[in-house]
Each structure stands twice: as C-alpha cells, then as structure tokens.
PDB file of C-alpha atoms in Angstrom:
ATOM      1  CA  MET A   1      21.797 139.537 138.159  1.00  0.00           C
ATOM      2  CA  ALA A   2      18.843 139.626 135.912  1.00  0.00           C
ATOM      3  CA  VAL A   3      18.016 136.529 133.904  1.00  0.00           C
ATOM      4  CA  SER A   4      17.058 137.190 130.318  1.00  0.00           C
ATOM      5  CA  SER A   5      13.890 135.500 129.181  1.00  0.00           C
ATOM      6  CA  ARG A   6      14.700 136.099 125.514  1.00  0.00           C
ATOM      7  CA  ASN A   7      14.492 132.988 123.285  1.00  0.00           C
ATOM      8  CA  ASN A   8      17.633 132.543 121.125  1.00  0.00           C
ATOM      9  CA  SER A   9      16.134 130.460 118.326  1.00  0.00           C
ATOM     10  CA  GLY A  10      17.451 132.445 115.308  1.00  0.00           C
ATOM     11  CA  PHE A  11      20.715 132.359 113.381  1.00  0.00           C
ATOM     12  CA  THR A  12      23.547 134.778 113.948  1.00  0.00           C
ATOM     13  CA  LEU A  13      25.133 136.790 111.170  1.00  0.00           C
ATOM     14  CA  VAL A  14      28.301 134.673 111.371  1.00  0.00           C
ATOM     15  CA  GLU A  15      26.317 131.439 110.915  1.00  0.00           C
ATOM     16  CA  ILE A  16      24.531 132.825 107.880  1.00  0.00           C
ATOM     17  CA  LEU A  17      27.795 134.039 106.317  1.00  0.00           C
ATOM     18  CA  LEU A  18      29.410 130.625 106.897  1.00  0.00           C
ATOM     19  CA  TYR A  19      26.437 128.900 105.268  1.00  0.00           C
ATOM     20  CA  ILE A  20      26.555 131.191 102.219  1.00  0.00           C
ATOM     21  CA  SER A  21      30.319 130.761 101.782  1.00  0.00           C
ATOM     22  CA  PHE A  22      30.084 126.961 102.144  1.00  0.00           C
ATOM     23  CA  TYR A  23      27.218 126.830  99.625  1.00  0.00           C
ATOM     24  CA  GLY A  24      29.218 128.979  97.181  1.00  0.00           C
ATOM     25  CA  LEU A  25      32.266 126.718  97.521  1.00  0.00           C
ATOM     26  CA  VAL A  26      30.216 123.582  96.882  1.00  0.00           C
ATOM     27  CA  MET A  27      28.575 125.150  93.799  1.00  0.00           C
ATOM     28  CA  ALA A  28      31.962 126.266  92.464  1.00  0.00           C
ATOM     29  CA  LEU A  29      33.150 122.653  92.657  1.00  0.00           C
ATOM     30  CA  LEU A  30      29.990 121.020  91.251  1.00  0.00           C
ATOM     31  CA  ILE A  31      29.273 123.223  88.222  1.00  0.00           C
ATOM     32  CA  PRO A  32      32.299 122.016  86.165  1.00  0.00           C
ATOM     33  CA  CYS A  33      31.378 118.407  86.973  1.00  0.00           C
ATOM     34  CA  ALA A  34      27.808 118.948  85.763  1.00  0.00           C
ATOM     35  CA  GLU A  35      29.055 120.431  82.484  1.00  0.00           C
ATOM     36  CA  GLY A  36      31.231 117.350  81.921  1.00  0.00           C
ATOM     37  CA  ILE A  37      28.267 115.048  82.521  1.00  0.00           C
ATOM     38  CA  ILE A  38      26.173 116.964  79.968  1.00  0.00           C
ATOM     39  CA  LYS A  39      28.973 116.693  77.379  1.00  0.00           C
ATOM     40  CA  VAL A  40      29.233 112.927  77.937  1.00  0.00           C
ATOM     41  CA  ASP A  41      25.446 112.572  77.588  1.00  0.00           C
ATOM     42  CA  ASN A  42      25.470 114.467  74.272  1.00  0.00           C
ATOM     43  CA  ARG A  43      28.369 112.363  72.998  1.00  0.00           C
ATOM     44  CA  LEU A  44      26.564 109.131  73.890  1.00  0.00           C
ATOM     45  CA  GLU A  45      23.390 110.384  72.195  1.00  0.00           C
ATOM     46  CA  MET A  46      25.298 111.119  68.978  1.00  0.00           C
ATOM     47  CA  GLU A  47      27.079 107.748  69.108  1.00  0.00           C
ATOM     48  CA  GLY A  48      23.704 106.015  69.299  1.00  0.00           C
ATOM     49  CA  PHE A  49      22.401 108.055  66.367  1.00  0.00           C
ATOM     50  CA  CYS A  50      25.479 107.160  64.286  1.00  0.00           C
ATOM     51  CA  GLN A  51      25.097 103.475  65.138  1.00  0.00           C
ATOM     52  CA  ARG A  52      21.440 103.507  64.049  1.00  0.00           C
ATOM     53  CA  LEU A  53      22.393 105.324  60.844  1.00  0.00           C
ATOM     54  CA  ALA A  54      25.149 102.771  60.115  1.00  0.00           C
ATOM     55  CA  ALA A  55      22.691  99.914  60.697  1.00  0.00           C
ATOM     56  CA  GLU A  56      20.219 101.460  58.236  1.00  0.00           C
ATOM     57  CA  VAL A  57      22.952 101.914  55.618  1.00  0.00           C
ATOM     58  CA  THR A  58      24.010  98.280  56.063  1.00  0.00           C
ATOM     59  CA  ALA A  59      20.415  97.062  55.730  1.00  0.00           C
ATOM     60  CA  LEU A  60      19.918  99.078  52.556  1.00  0.00           C
ATOM     61  CA  GLN A  61      23.216  97.792  51.132  1.00  0.00           C
ATOM     62  CA  GLN A  62      22.142  94.201  51.806  1.00  0.00           C
ATOM     63  CA  ALA A  63      18.777  94.840  50.155  1.00  0.00           C
ATOM     64  CA  ALA A  64      20.521  96.301  47.101  1.00  0.00           C
ATOM     65  CA  LEU A  65      22.993  93.383  46.867  1.00  0.00           C
ATOM     66  CA  TRP A  66      20.242  90.785  46.943  1.00  0.00           C
ATOM     67  CA  GLY A  67      17.998  92.735  44.590  1.00  0.00           C
ATOM     68  CA  ALA A  68      15.272  92.941  47.227  1.00  0.00           C
ATOM     69  CA  GLY A  69      14.339  96.447  46.240  1.00  0.00           C
ATOM     70  CA  LEU A  70      15.893  98.991  43.967  1.00  0.00           C
ATOM     71  CA  GLN A  71      13.554 101.709  45.242  1.00  0.00           C
ATOM     72  CA  ASN A  72      15.187 101.875  48.687  1.00  0.00           C
ATOM     73  CA  LYS A  73      16.759 105.182  49.645  1.00  0.00           C
ATOM     74  CA  LEU A  74      18.241 106.927  52.688  1.00  0.00           C
ATOM     75  CA  THR A  75      18.079 110.718  52.897  1.00  0.00           C
ATOM     76  CA  VAL A  76      19.955 112.742  55.522  1.00  0.00           C
ATOM     77  CA  ASP A  77      18.555 116.179  56.437  1.00  0.00           C
ATOM     78  CA  LEU A  78      21.373 118.148  58.071  1.00  0.00           C
ATOM     79  CA  ASP A  79      19.195 121.173  58.874  1.00  0.00           C
ATOM     80  CA  GLN A  80      16.790 119.148  61.021  1.00  0.00           C
ATOM     81  CA  GLN A  81      19.476 116.646  62.143  1.00  0.00           C
ATOM     82  CA  CYS A  82      17.516 113.586  61.069  1.00  0.00           C
ATOM     83  CA  TYR A  83      17.405 110.948  58.371  1.00  0.00           C
ATOM     84  CA  TYR A  84      14.586 109.308  56.431  1.00  0.00           C
ATOM     85  CA  VAL A  85      14.452 105.734  55.135  1.00  0.00           C
ATOM     86  CA  TYR A  86      12.434 105.150  51.979  1.00  0.00           C
ATOM     87  CA  ARG A  87      11.392 101.642  50.923  1.00  0.00           C
ATOM     88  CA  GLU A  88       9.655 101.178  47.587  1.00  0.00           C
ATOM     89  CA  GLY A  89       9.330 104.951  47.297  1.00  0.00           C
ATOM     90  CA  LYS A  90       7.522 105.501  50.649  1.00  0.00           C
ATOM     91  CA  ILE A  91       8.932 106.897  53.901  1.00  0.00           C
ATOM     92  CA  VAL A  92       9.028 104.095  56.467  1.00  0.00           C
ATOM     93  CA  LYS A  93      11.298 105.564  59.136  1.00  0.00           C
ATOM     94  CA  LYS A  94      12.426 108.944  60.430  1.00  0.00           C
ATOM     95  CA  SER A  95      15.158 109.151  63.065  1.00  0.00           C
ATOM     96  CA  LYS A  96      16.100 112.439  64.742  1.00  0.00           C
ATOM     97  CA  ALA A  97      19.563 113.013  66.238  1.00  0.00           C
ATOM     98  CA  SER A  98      18.812 115.579  68.918  1.00  0.00           C
ATOM     99  CA  GLY A  99      16.118 117.808  70.248  1.00  0.00           C
ATOM    100  CA  ASN A 100      14.058 114.968  71.623  1.00  0.00           C
ATOM    101  CA  ARG A 101      16.048 112.938  74.104  1.00  0.00           C
ATOM    102  CA  ALA A 102      18.027 109.871  73.025  1.00  0.00           C
ATOM    103  CA  GLY A 103      17.360 110.386  69.303  1.00  0.00           C
ATOM    104  CA  LYS A 104      13.960 108.748  69.121  1.00  0.00           C
ATOM    105  CA  SER A 105      13.034 106.873  65.973  1.00  0.00           C
ATOM    106  CA  VAL A 106       9.613 107.212  64.411  1.00  0.00           C
ATOM    107  CA  PHE A 107       8.194 104.429  62.272  1.00  0.00           C
ATOM    108  CA  LEU A 108       5.660 105.685  59.764  1.00  0.00           C
ATOM    109  CA  GLN A 109       2.789 103.561  58.505  1.00  0.00           C
ATOM    110  CA  SER A 110       2.158 103.674  54.792  1.00  0.00           C
TER     111      SER A 110
END
C-alpha cells in the first residue's frame, strides 16, 4: 500500500455548499428583522421631531399670551421637512425632521 503524501488542507465541495446554504438561510431570517428596526428608528426620529415642534408651539403661545413678543412666528416648510422659529422678525432656530440623523436643530445667531 502506498501512502499518499498529499496535504488535505482545503474545503470539499460539500462543505462549501453547506456553508453557502447556511449563510443564505441566516440572511433570509435576518433581513426582515433589519427592516423592522429601520422602521422603528424612523418612527422614533419623527416622534422626536413632533415633540420639539410641539414644544416650540407651546413656547410661542406662552410668549403671545404674556405679550412678550408679537413678532414671534413659526413657519413649517413641508418640502424640506423642517421648521423655522422667528423671534422679533429674525430666524433664531431651524429644525430639520430627516436627512440628517435624529432631526438635528440648528440655532442661528442674529
């Protein structure tokens, strides 16, 4: 009997096919979960934007009730998904709903 000196360090075709099928099964199970996580993230982002918008409306209502400033205004731009807060006729805040993560607010110096 002859002893083979061949080194068996590679993968067989069956091992590669098992790996590919296992990887495909895992991906088929994880992709719907990832889509659900993205939907939840978008919903939470919009909830935060709505809460900030409600807080701005409340602050402007309080200012109007106490006569602190009749030049205060809130403008919502639906095309750019943002709103602007004007105090005494000047823009003091711009808040964007989406596009940049978590709806970042920008405070403008006047």
